[in-house]
Short mmCIF file of C-alpha atoms in Angstrom, two decimals:
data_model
loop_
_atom_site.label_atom_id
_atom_site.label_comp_id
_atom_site.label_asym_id
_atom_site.label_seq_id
_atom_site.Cartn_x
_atom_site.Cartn_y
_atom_site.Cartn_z
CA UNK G 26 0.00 0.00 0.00
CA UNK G 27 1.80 3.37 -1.12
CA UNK G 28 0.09 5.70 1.99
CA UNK G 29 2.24 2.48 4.16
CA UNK G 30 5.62 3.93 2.64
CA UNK G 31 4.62 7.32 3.80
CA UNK G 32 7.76 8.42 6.12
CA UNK G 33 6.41 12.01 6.51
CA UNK G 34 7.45 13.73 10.33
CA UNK G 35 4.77 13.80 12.65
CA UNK G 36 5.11 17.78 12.44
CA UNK G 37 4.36 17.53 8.60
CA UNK G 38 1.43 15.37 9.25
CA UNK G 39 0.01 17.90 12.17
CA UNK G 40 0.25 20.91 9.78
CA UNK G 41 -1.51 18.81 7.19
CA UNK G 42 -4.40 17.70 10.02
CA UNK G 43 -4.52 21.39 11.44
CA UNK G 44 -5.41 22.57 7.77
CA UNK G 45 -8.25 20.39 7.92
CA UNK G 46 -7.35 17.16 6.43
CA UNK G 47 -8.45 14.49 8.21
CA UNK G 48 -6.43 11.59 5.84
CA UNK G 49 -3.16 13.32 7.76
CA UNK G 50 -4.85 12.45 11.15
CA UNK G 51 -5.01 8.78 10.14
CA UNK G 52 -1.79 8.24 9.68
CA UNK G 53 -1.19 10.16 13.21
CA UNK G 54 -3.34 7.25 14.74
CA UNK G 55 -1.81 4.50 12.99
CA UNK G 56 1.10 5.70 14.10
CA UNK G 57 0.41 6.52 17.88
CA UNK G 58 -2.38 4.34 18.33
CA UNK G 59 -0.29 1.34 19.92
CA UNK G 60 1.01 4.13 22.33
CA UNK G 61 -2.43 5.45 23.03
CA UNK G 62 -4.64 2.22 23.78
CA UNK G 63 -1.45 0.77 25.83
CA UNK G 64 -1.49 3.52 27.97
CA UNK G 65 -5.14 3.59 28.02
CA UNK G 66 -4.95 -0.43 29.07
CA UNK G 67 -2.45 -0.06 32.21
CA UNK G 68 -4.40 3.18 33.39
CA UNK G 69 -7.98 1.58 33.47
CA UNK G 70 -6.85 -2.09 33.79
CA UNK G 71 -9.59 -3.33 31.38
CA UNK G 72 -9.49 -3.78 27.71
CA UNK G 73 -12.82 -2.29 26.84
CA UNK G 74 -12.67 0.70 28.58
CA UNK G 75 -8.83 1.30 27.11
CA UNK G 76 -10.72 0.63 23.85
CA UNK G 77 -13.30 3.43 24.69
CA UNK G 78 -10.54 6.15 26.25
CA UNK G 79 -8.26 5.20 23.14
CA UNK G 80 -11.19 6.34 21.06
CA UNK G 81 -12.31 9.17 22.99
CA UNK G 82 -8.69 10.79 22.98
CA UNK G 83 -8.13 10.29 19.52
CA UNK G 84 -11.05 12.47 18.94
CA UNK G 85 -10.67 15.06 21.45
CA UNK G 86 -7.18 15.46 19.37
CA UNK G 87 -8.40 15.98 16.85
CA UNK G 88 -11.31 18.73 17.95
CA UNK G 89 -9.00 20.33 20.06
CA UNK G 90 -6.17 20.14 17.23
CA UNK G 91 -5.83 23.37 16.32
CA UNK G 92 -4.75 24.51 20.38
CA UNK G 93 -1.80 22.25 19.71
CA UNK G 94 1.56 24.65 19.84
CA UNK G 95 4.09 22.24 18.75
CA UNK G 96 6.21 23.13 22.15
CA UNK G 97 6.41 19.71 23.10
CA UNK G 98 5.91 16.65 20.80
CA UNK G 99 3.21 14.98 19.08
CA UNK G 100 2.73 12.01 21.33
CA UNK G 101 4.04 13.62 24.49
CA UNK G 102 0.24 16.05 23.96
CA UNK G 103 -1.35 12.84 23.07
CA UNK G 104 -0.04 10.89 26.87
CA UNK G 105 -1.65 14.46 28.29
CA UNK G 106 -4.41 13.88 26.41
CA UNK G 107 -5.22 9.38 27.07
CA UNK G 108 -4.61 10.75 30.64
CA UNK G 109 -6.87 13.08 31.32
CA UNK G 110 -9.55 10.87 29.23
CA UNK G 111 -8.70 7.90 31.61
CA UNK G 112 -8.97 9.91 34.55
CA UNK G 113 -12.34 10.95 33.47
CA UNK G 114 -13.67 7.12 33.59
CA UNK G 115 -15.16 5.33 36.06
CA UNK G 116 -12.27 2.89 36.00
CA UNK G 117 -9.64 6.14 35.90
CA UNK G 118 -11.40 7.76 38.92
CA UNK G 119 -11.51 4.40 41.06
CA UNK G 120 -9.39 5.35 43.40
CA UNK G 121 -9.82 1.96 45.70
CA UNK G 122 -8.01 2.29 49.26
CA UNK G 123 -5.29 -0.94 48.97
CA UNK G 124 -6.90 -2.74 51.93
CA UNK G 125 -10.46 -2.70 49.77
CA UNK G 126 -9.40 -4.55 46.51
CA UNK G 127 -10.87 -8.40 46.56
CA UNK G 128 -7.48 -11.06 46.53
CA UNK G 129 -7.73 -14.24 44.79
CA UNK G 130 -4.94 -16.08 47.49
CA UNK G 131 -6.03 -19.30 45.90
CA UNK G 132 -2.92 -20.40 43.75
CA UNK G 133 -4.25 -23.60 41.39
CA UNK G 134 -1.29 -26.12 41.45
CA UNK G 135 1.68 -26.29 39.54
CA UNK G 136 0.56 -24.51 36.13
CA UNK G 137 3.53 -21.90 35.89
CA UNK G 138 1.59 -19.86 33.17
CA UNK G 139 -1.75 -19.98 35.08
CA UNK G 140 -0.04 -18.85 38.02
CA UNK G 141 2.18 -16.53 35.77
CA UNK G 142 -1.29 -14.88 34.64
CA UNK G 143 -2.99 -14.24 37.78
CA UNK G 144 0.38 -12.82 39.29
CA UNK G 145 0.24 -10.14 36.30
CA UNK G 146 -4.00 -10.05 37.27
CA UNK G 147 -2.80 -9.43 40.73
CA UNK G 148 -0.91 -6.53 39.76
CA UNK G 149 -3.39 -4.94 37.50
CA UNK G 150 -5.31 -5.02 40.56
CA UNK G 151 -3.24 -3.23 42.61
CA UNK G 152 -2.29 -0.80 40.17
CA UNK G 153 -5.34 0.25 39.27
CA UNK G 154 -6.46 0.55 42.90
CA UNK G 155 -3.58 3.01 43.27
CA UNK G 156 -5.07 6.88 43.57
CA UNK G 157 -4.76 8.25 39.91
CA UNK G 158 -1.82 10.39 40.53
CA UNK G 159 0.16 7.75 41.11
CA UNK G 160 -0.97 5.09 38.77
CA UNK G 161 -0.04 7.80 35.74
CA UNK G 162 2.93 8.79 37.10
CA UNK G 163 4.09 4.75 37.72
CA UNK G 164 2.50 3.19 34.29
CA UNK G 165 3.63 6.50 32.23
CA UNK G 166 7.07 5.50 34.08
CA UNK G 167 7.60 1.95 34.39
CA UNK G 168 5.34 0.96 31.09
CA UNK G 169 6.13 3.50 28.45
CA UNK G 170 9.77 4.20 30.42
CA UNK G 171 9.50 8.26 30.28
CA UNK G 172 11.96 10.04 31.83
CA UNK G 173 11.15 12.10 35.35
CA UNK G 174 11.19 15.31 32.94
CA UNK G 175 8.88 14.11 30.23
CA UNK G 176 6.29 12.85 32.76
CA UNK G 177 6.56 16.19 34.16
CA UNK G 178 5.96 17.51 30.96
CA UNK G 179 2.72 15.52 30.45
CA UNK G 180 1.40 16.02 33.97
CA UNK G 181 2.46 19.78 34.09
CA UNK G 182 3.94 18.48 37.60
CA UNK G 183 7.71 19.34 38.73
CA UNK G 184 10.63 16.41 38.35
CA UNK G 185 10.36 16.14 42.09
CA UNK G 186 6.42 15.79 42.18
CA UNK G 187 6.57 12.79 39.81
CA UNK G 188 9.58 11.47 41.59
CA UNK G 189 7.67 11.23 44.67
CA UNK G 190 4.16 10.11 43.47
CA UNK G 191 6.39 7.03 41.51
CA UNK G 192 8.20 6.53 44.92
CA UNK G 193 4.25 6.30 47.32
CA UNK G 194 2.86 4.27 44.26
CA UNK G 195 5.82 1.81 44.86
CA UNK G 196 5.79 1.71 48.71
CA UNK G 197 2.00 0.84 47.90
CA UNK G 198 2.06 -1.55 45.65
CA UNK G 199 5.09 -3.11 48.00
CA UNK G 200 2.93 -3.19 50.80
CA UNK G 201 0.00 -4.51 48.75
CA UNK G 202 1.64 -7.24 46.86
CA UNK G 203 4.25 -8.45 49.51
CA UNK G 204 1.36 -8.68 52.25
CA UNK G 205 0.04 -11.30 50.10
CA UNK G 206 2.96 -13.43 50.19
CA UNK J 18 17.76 -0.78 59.90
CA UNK J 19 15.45 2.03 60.16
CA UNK J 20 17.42 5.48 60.20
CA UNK J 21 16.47 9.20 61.41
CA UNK J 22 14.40 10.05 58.07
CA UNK J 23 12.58 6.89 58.14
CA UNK J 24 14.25 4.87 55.25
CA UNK J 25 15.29 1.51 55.87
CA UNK J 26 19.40 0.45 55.63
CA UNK J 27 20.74 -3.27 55.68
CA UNK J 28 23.52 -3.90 57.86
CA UNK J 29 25.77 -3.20 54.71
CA UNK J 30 24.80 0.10 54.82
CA UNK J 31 22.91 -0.26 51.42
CA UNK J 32 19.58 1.98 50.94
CA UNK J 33 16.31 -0.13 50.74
CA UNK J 34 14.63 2.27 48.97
CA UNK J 35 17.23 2.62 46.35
CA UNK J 36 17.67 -1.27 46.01
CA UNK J 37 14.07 -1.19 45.42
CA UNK J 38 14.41 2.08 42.78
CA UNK J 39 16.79 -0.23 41.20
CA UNK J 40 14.87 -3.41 40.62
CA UNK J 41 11.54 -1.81 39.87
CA UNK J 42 12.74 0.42 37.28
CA UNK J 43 15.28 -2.45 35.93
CA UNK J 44 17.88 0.18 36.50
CA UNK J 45 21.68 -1.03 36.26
CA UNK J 46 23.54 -0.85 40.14
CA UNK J 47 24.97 1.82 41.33
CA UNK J 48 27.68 -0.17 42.81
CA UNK J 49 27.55 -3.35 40.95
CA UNK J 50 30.83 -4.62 42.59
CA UNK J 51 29.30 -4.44 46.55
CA UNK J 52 26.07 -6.16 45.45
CA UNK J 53 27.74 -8.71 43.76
CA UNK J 54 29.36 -9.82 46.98
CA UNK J 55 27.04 -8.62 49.76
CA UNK J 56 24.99 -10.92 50.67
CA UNK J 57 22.46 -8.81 52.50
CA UNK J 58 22.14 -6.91 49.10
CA UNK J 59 21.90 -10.37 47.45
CA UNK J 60 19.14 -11.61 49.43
CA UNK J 61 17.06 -8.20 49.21
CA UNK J 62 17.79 -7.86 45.45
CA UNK J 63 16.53 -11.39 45.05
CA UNK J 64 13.29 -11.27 47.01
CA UNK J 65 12.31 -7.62 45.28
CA UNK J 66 12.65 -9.39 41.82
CA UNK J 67 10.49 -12.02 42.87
CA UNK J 68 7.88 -9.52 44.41
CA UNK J 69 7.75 -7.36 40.77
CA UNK J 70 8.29 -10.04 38.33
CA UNK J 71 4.96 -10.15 37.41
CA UNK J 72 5.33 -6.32 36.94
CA UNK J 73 7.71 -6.69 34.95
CA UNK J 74 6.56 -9.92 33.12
CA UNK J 75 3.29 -7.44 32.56
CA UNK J 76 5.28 -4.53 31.18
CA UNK J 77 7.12 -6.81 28.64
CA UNK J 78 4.02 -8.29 27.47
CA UNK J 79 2.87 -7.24 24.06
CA UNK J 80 -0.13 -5.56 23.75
CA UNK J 81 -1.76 -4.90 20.18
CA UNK J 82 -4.44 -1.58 20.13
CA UNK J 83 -7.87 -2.71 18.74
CA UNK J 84 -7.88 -3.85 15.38
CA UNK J 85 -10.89 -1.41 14.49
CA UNK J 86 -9.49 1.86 16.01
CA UNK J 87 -8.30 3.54 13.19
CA UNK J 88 -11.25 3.02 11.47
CA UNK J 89 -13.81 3.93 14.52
CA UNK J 90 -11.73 7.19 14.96
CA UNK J 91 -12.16 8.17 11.59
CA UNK J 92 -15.48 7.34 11.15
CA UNK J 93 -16.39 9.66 14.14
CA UNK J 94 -13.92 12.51 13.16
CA UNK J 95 -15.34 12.76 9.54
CA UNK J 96 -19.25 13.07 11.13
CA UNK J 97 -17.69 16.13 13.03
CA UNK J 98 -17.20 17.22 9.21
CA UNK J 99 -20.54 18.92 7.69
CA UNK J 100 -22.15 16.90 4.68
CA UNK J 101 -21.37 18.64 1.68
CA UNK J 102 -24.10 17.35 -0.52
CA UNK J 103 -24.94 14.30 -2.35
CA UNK J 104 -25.27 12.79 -5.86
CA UNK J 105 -28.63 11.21 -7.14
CA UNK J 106 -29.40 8.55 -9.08
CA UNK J 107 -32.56 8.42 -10.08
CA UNK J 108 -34.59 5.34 -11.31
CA UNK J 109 -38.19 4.07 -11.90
CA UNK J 110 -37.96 2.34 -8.50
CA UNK J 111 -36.43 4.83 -6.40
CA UNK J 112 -33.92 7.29 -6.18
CA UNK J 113 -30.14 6.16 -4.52
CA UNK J 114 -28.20 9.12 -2.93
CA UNK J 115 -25.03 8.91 -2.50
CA UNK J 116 -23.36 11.38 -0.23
CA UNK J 117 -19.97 13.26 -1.27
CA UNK J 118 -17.85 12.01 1.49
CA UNK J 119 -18.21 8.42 0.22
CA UNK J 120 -17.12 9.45 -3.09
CA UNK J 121 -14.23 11.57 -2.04
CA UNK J 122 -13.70 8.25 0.26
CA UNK J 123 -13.41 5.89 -2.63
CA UNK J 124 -11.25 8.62 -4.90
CA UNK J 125 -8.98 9.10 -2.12
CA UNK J 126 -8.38 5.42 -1.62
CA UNK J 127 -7.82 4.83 -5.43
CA UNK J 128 -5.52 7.46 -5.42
CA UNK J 129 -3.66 5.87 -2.26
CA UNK J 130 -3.82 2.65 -4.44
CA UNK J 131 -1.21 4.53 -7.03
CA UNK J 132 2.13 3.48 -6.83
CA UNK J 133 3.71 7.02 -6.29
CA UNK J 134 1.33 8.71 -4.49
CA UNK J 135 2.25 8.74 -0.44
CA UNK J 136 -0.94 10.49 0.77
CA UNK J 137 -4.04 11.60 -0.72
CA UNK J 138 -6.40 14.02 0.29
CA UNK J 139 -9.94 14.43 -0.95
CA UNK J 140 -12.50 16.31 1.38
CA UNK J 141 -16.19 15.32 1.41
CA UNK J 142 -17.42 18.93 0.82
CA UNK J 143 -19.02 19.99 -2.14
CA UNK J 144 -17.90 23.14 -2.14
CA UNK J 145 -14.45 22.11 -1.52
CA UNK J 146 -13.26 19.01 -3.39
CA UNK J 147 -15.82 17.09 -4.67
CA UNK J 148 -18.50 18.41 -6.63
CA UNK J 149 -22.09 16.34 -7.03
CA UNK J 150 -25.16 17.73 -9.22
CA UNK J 151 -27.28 14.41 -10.36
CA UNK J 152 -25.51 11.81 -11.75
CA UNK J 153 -22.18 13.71 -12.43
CA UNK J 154 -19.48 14.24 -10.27
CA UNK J 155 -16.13 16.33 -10.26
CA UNK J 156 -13.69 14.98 -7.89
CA UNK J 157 -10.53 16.68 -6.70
CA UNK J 158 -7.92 14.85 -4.81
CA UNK J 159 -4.63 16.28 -3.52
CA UNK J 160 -1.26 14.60 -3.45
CA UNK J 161 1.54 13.98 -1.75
CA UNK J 162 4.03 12.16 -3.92
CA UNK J 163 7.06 10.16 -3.37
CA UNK J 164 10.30 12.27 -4.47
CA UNK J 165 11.71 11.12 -7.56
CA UNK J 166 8.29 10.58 -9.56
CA UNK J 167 7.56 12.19 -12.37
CA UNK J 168 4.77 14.25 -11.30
CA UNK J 169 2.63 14.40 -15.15
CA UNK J 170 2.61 10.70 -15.07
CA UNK J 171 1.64 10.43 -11.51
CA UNK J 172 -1.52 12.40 -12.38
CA UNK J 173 -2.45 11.01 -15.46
CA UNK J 174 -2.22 7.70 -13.41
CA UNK J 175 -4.44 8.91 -10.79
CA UNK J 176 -6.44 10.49 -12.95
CA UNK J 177 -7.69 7.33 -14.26
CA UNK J 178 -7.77 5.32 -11.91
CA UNK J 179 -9.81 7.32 -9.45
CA UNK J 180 -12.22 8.10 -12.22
CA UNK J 181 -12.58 4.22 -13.02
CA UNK J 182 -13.05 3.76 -9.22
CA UNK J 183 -15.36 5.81 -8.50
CA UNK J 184 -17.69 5.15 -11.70
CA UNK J 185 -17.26 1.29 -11.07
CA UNK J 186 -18.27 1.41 -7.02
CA UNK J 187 -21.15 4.29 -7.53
CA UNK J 188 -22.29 4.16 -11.30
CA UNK J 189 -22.00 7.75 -11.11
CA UNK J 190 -19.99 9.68 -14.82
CA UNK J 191 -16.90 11.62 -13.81
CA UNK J 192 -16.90 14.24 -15.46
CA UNK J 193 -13.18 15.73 -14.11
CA UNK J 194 -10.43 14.46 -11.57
CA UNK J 195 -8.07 17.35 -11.09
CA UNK J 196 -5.35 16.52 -9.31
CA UNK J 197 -2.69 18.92 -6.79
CA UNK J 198 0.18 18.23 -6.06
CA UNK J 199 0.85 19.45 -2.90
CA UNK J 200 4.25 18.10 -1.36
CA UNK J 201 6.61 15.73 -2.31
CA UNK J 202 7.81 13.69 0.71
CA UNK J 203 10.82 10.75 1.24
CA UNK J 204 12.24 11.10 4.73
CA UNK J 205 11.55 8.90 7.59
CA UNK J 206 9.70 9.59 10.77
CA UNK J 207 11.22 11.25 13.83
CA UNK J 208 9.21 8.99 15.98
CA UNK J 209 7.20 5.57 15.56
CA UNK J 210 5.79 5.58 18.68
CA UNK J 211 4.13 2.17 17.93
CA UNK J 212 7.40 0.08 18.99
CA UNK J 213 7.81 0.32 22.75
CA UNK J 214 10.94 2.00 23.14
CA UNK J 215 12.76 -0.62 25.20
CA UNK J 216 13.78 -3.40 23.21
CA UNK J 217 15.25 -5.65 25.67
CA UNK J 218 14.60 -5.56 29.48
CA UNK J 219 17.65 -2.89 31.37
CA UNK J 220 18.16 -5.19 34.08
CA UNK J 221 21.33 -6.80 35.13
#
């Protein structure tokens, strides 16, 4: 497919999608949409509502488009822009206190991948019961491996805020997951 | 060891918390050497792996985005777009309308289809780019084209095949494709966000 070979910059593409042409603004989603929906999926912990805030953001780009100054980059406005949609779900404003979330303890037998699979459930739990601050700051962190100044870019918070949000998120998920063992 | 500002030493003197910085964030050691031969370090290091491996197991697993995404953003983006008008065909049964934004759909994906062409545009507005008045249509498509081609050819190319397109898949008579170029493109992106930048796990 010759719009596959296209190798334009994302800045070329936004200019094209701020003048109005939405076939630009495809290729912006193929591109980022990997980046979007994974970001959505470790912030809401569920695939269908990652689907939904994938979708969502996406279009709020796009309607909000023209706002977009170019003083940061293309995707680092579109991680500002899955967060704030996730923390505008029910599943991104679930802020569950730790001690609330329902445990599966039960560990069935030797299966190393079933037990492999509900260790990575077990964490989805806890991270999405995390307070939002801290989930975005840990899965914008630990999953898409930001630096402390790009998160702080994204979250308009200081190095040292996001330093210390990632720093609570990982004394609770410590607490969480190692009182379980 | 708990000290004055409430973090947590080992006997070695080694900082909990930044053992803990270390393994979560698969971060090489700060002093390799000393952990390799401490073995309160050793022990801690090994039970914190255990404690985040299915973190870490989770953050290496690969996740694909919906299959339909694209096409659902699209979809909903272009309906934020106003309808620009529609051609009719009319017939002893009943009329079929077909609106401009599916023809400027189908001419911008036979234009795509043109070996050459890296990106077309073709707005469903009447007013704009495509033109509808009955059965005849006038279709405008913009291009951006690989570097190198020669640009006459490239629109004579497009030229027919959008017109073929579009008369095959509606039954509606082109009467004109014109055809802009608008950039010629050949670089490569700054970013493709799509790959996860990490390609192998950082930890040591």
């Amino acid at each position: 497919m010759p719009t596959e070979q296209l190798r334009a910059d994302d800045s070329v593409l936004v200019r094209w999608a701020k003048e109005g042409r939405p076939e630009a603004f495809e290729h912006l989603v193929r591109r980022h949409q990997l980046l979007v929906y994974r970001t959505a999926l470790r912030l809401t912990g569920d695939s269908h509502t990652a689907d939904d805030v994938a979708q969502e953001a996406f279009v709020a780009a796009w309607k909000s488009l023209r706002l977009f100054r170019e003083d940061s980059s293309f995707a680092t406005w579109l991680y500002r822009i899955v967060v704030n949609q996730a923390s505008n779900t029910g599943r991104g404003r679930r802020d569950v206190p730790v001690e609330e979330v329902p445990l599966d303890t039960h560990h069935p037998g030797a299966d190393t991948e079933a037990m492999q699979r509900e260790g990575e459930q077990r964490i989805v739990t806890a991270i999405v019961a995390l307070p939002f601050e801290q989930r975005a700051v840990l899965v914008l962190r630990l999953f898409e491996e930001l630096t402390y100044e790009e998160i702080a870019q994204i979250l308009s918070i200081s190095p040292d805020a996001v330093r210390g949000r990632l720093h609570r998120a990982r004394n609770q998920l410590t607490k969480r997951l190692g009182g379980e063992r | 060891m708990t000290r004055s500002d409430g973090s947590v030493s080992l006997p070695c003197g080694a900082d909990v918390n930044e053992l803990s910085d270390q393994v979560v964030g698969r971060l090489p050691a700060r002093d390799a050497e000393h952990q390799a031969a401490c073995p309160y370090c050793r022990a801690t290091i090994a039970e914190l792996r255990t404690l985040w491996s299915p973190l870490h197991a989770l953050a290496d697993e690969d996740v694909a985005a919906p299959k339909e995404l694209v096409a659902r953003v699209l979809e909903q983006i272009l309906e934020l777009d106003i309808d620009g008008g529609r051609a009719v065909i009319a017939a002893d049964r009943g009329d079929t309308s077909i609106g401009v934004q599916v023809i400027a759909t189908i001419a911008r994906k036979a234009a795509d289809s043109v070996s050459g062409t890296l990106l077309a545009f073709s707005r469903a507005r009447a007013d704009v780019q495509v033109g509808a008045a009955g059965r005849s249509v006038v279709v405008q498509v913009e291009i951006v084209a690989a570097l190198g081609m020669s640009l006459p050819m490239l629109s004579a190319q497009i030229q027919r095949t959008v017109r073929d397109h579009v008369a095959a898949l509606t039954g509606l008579s082109v009467v004109a494709v014109d055809v802009s170029m608008v950039e010629v493109a050949g670089g490569r992106p700054a970013i493709n966000s799509s790959v996860k930048r990490r390609a192998n796990p950082r930890e040591q």
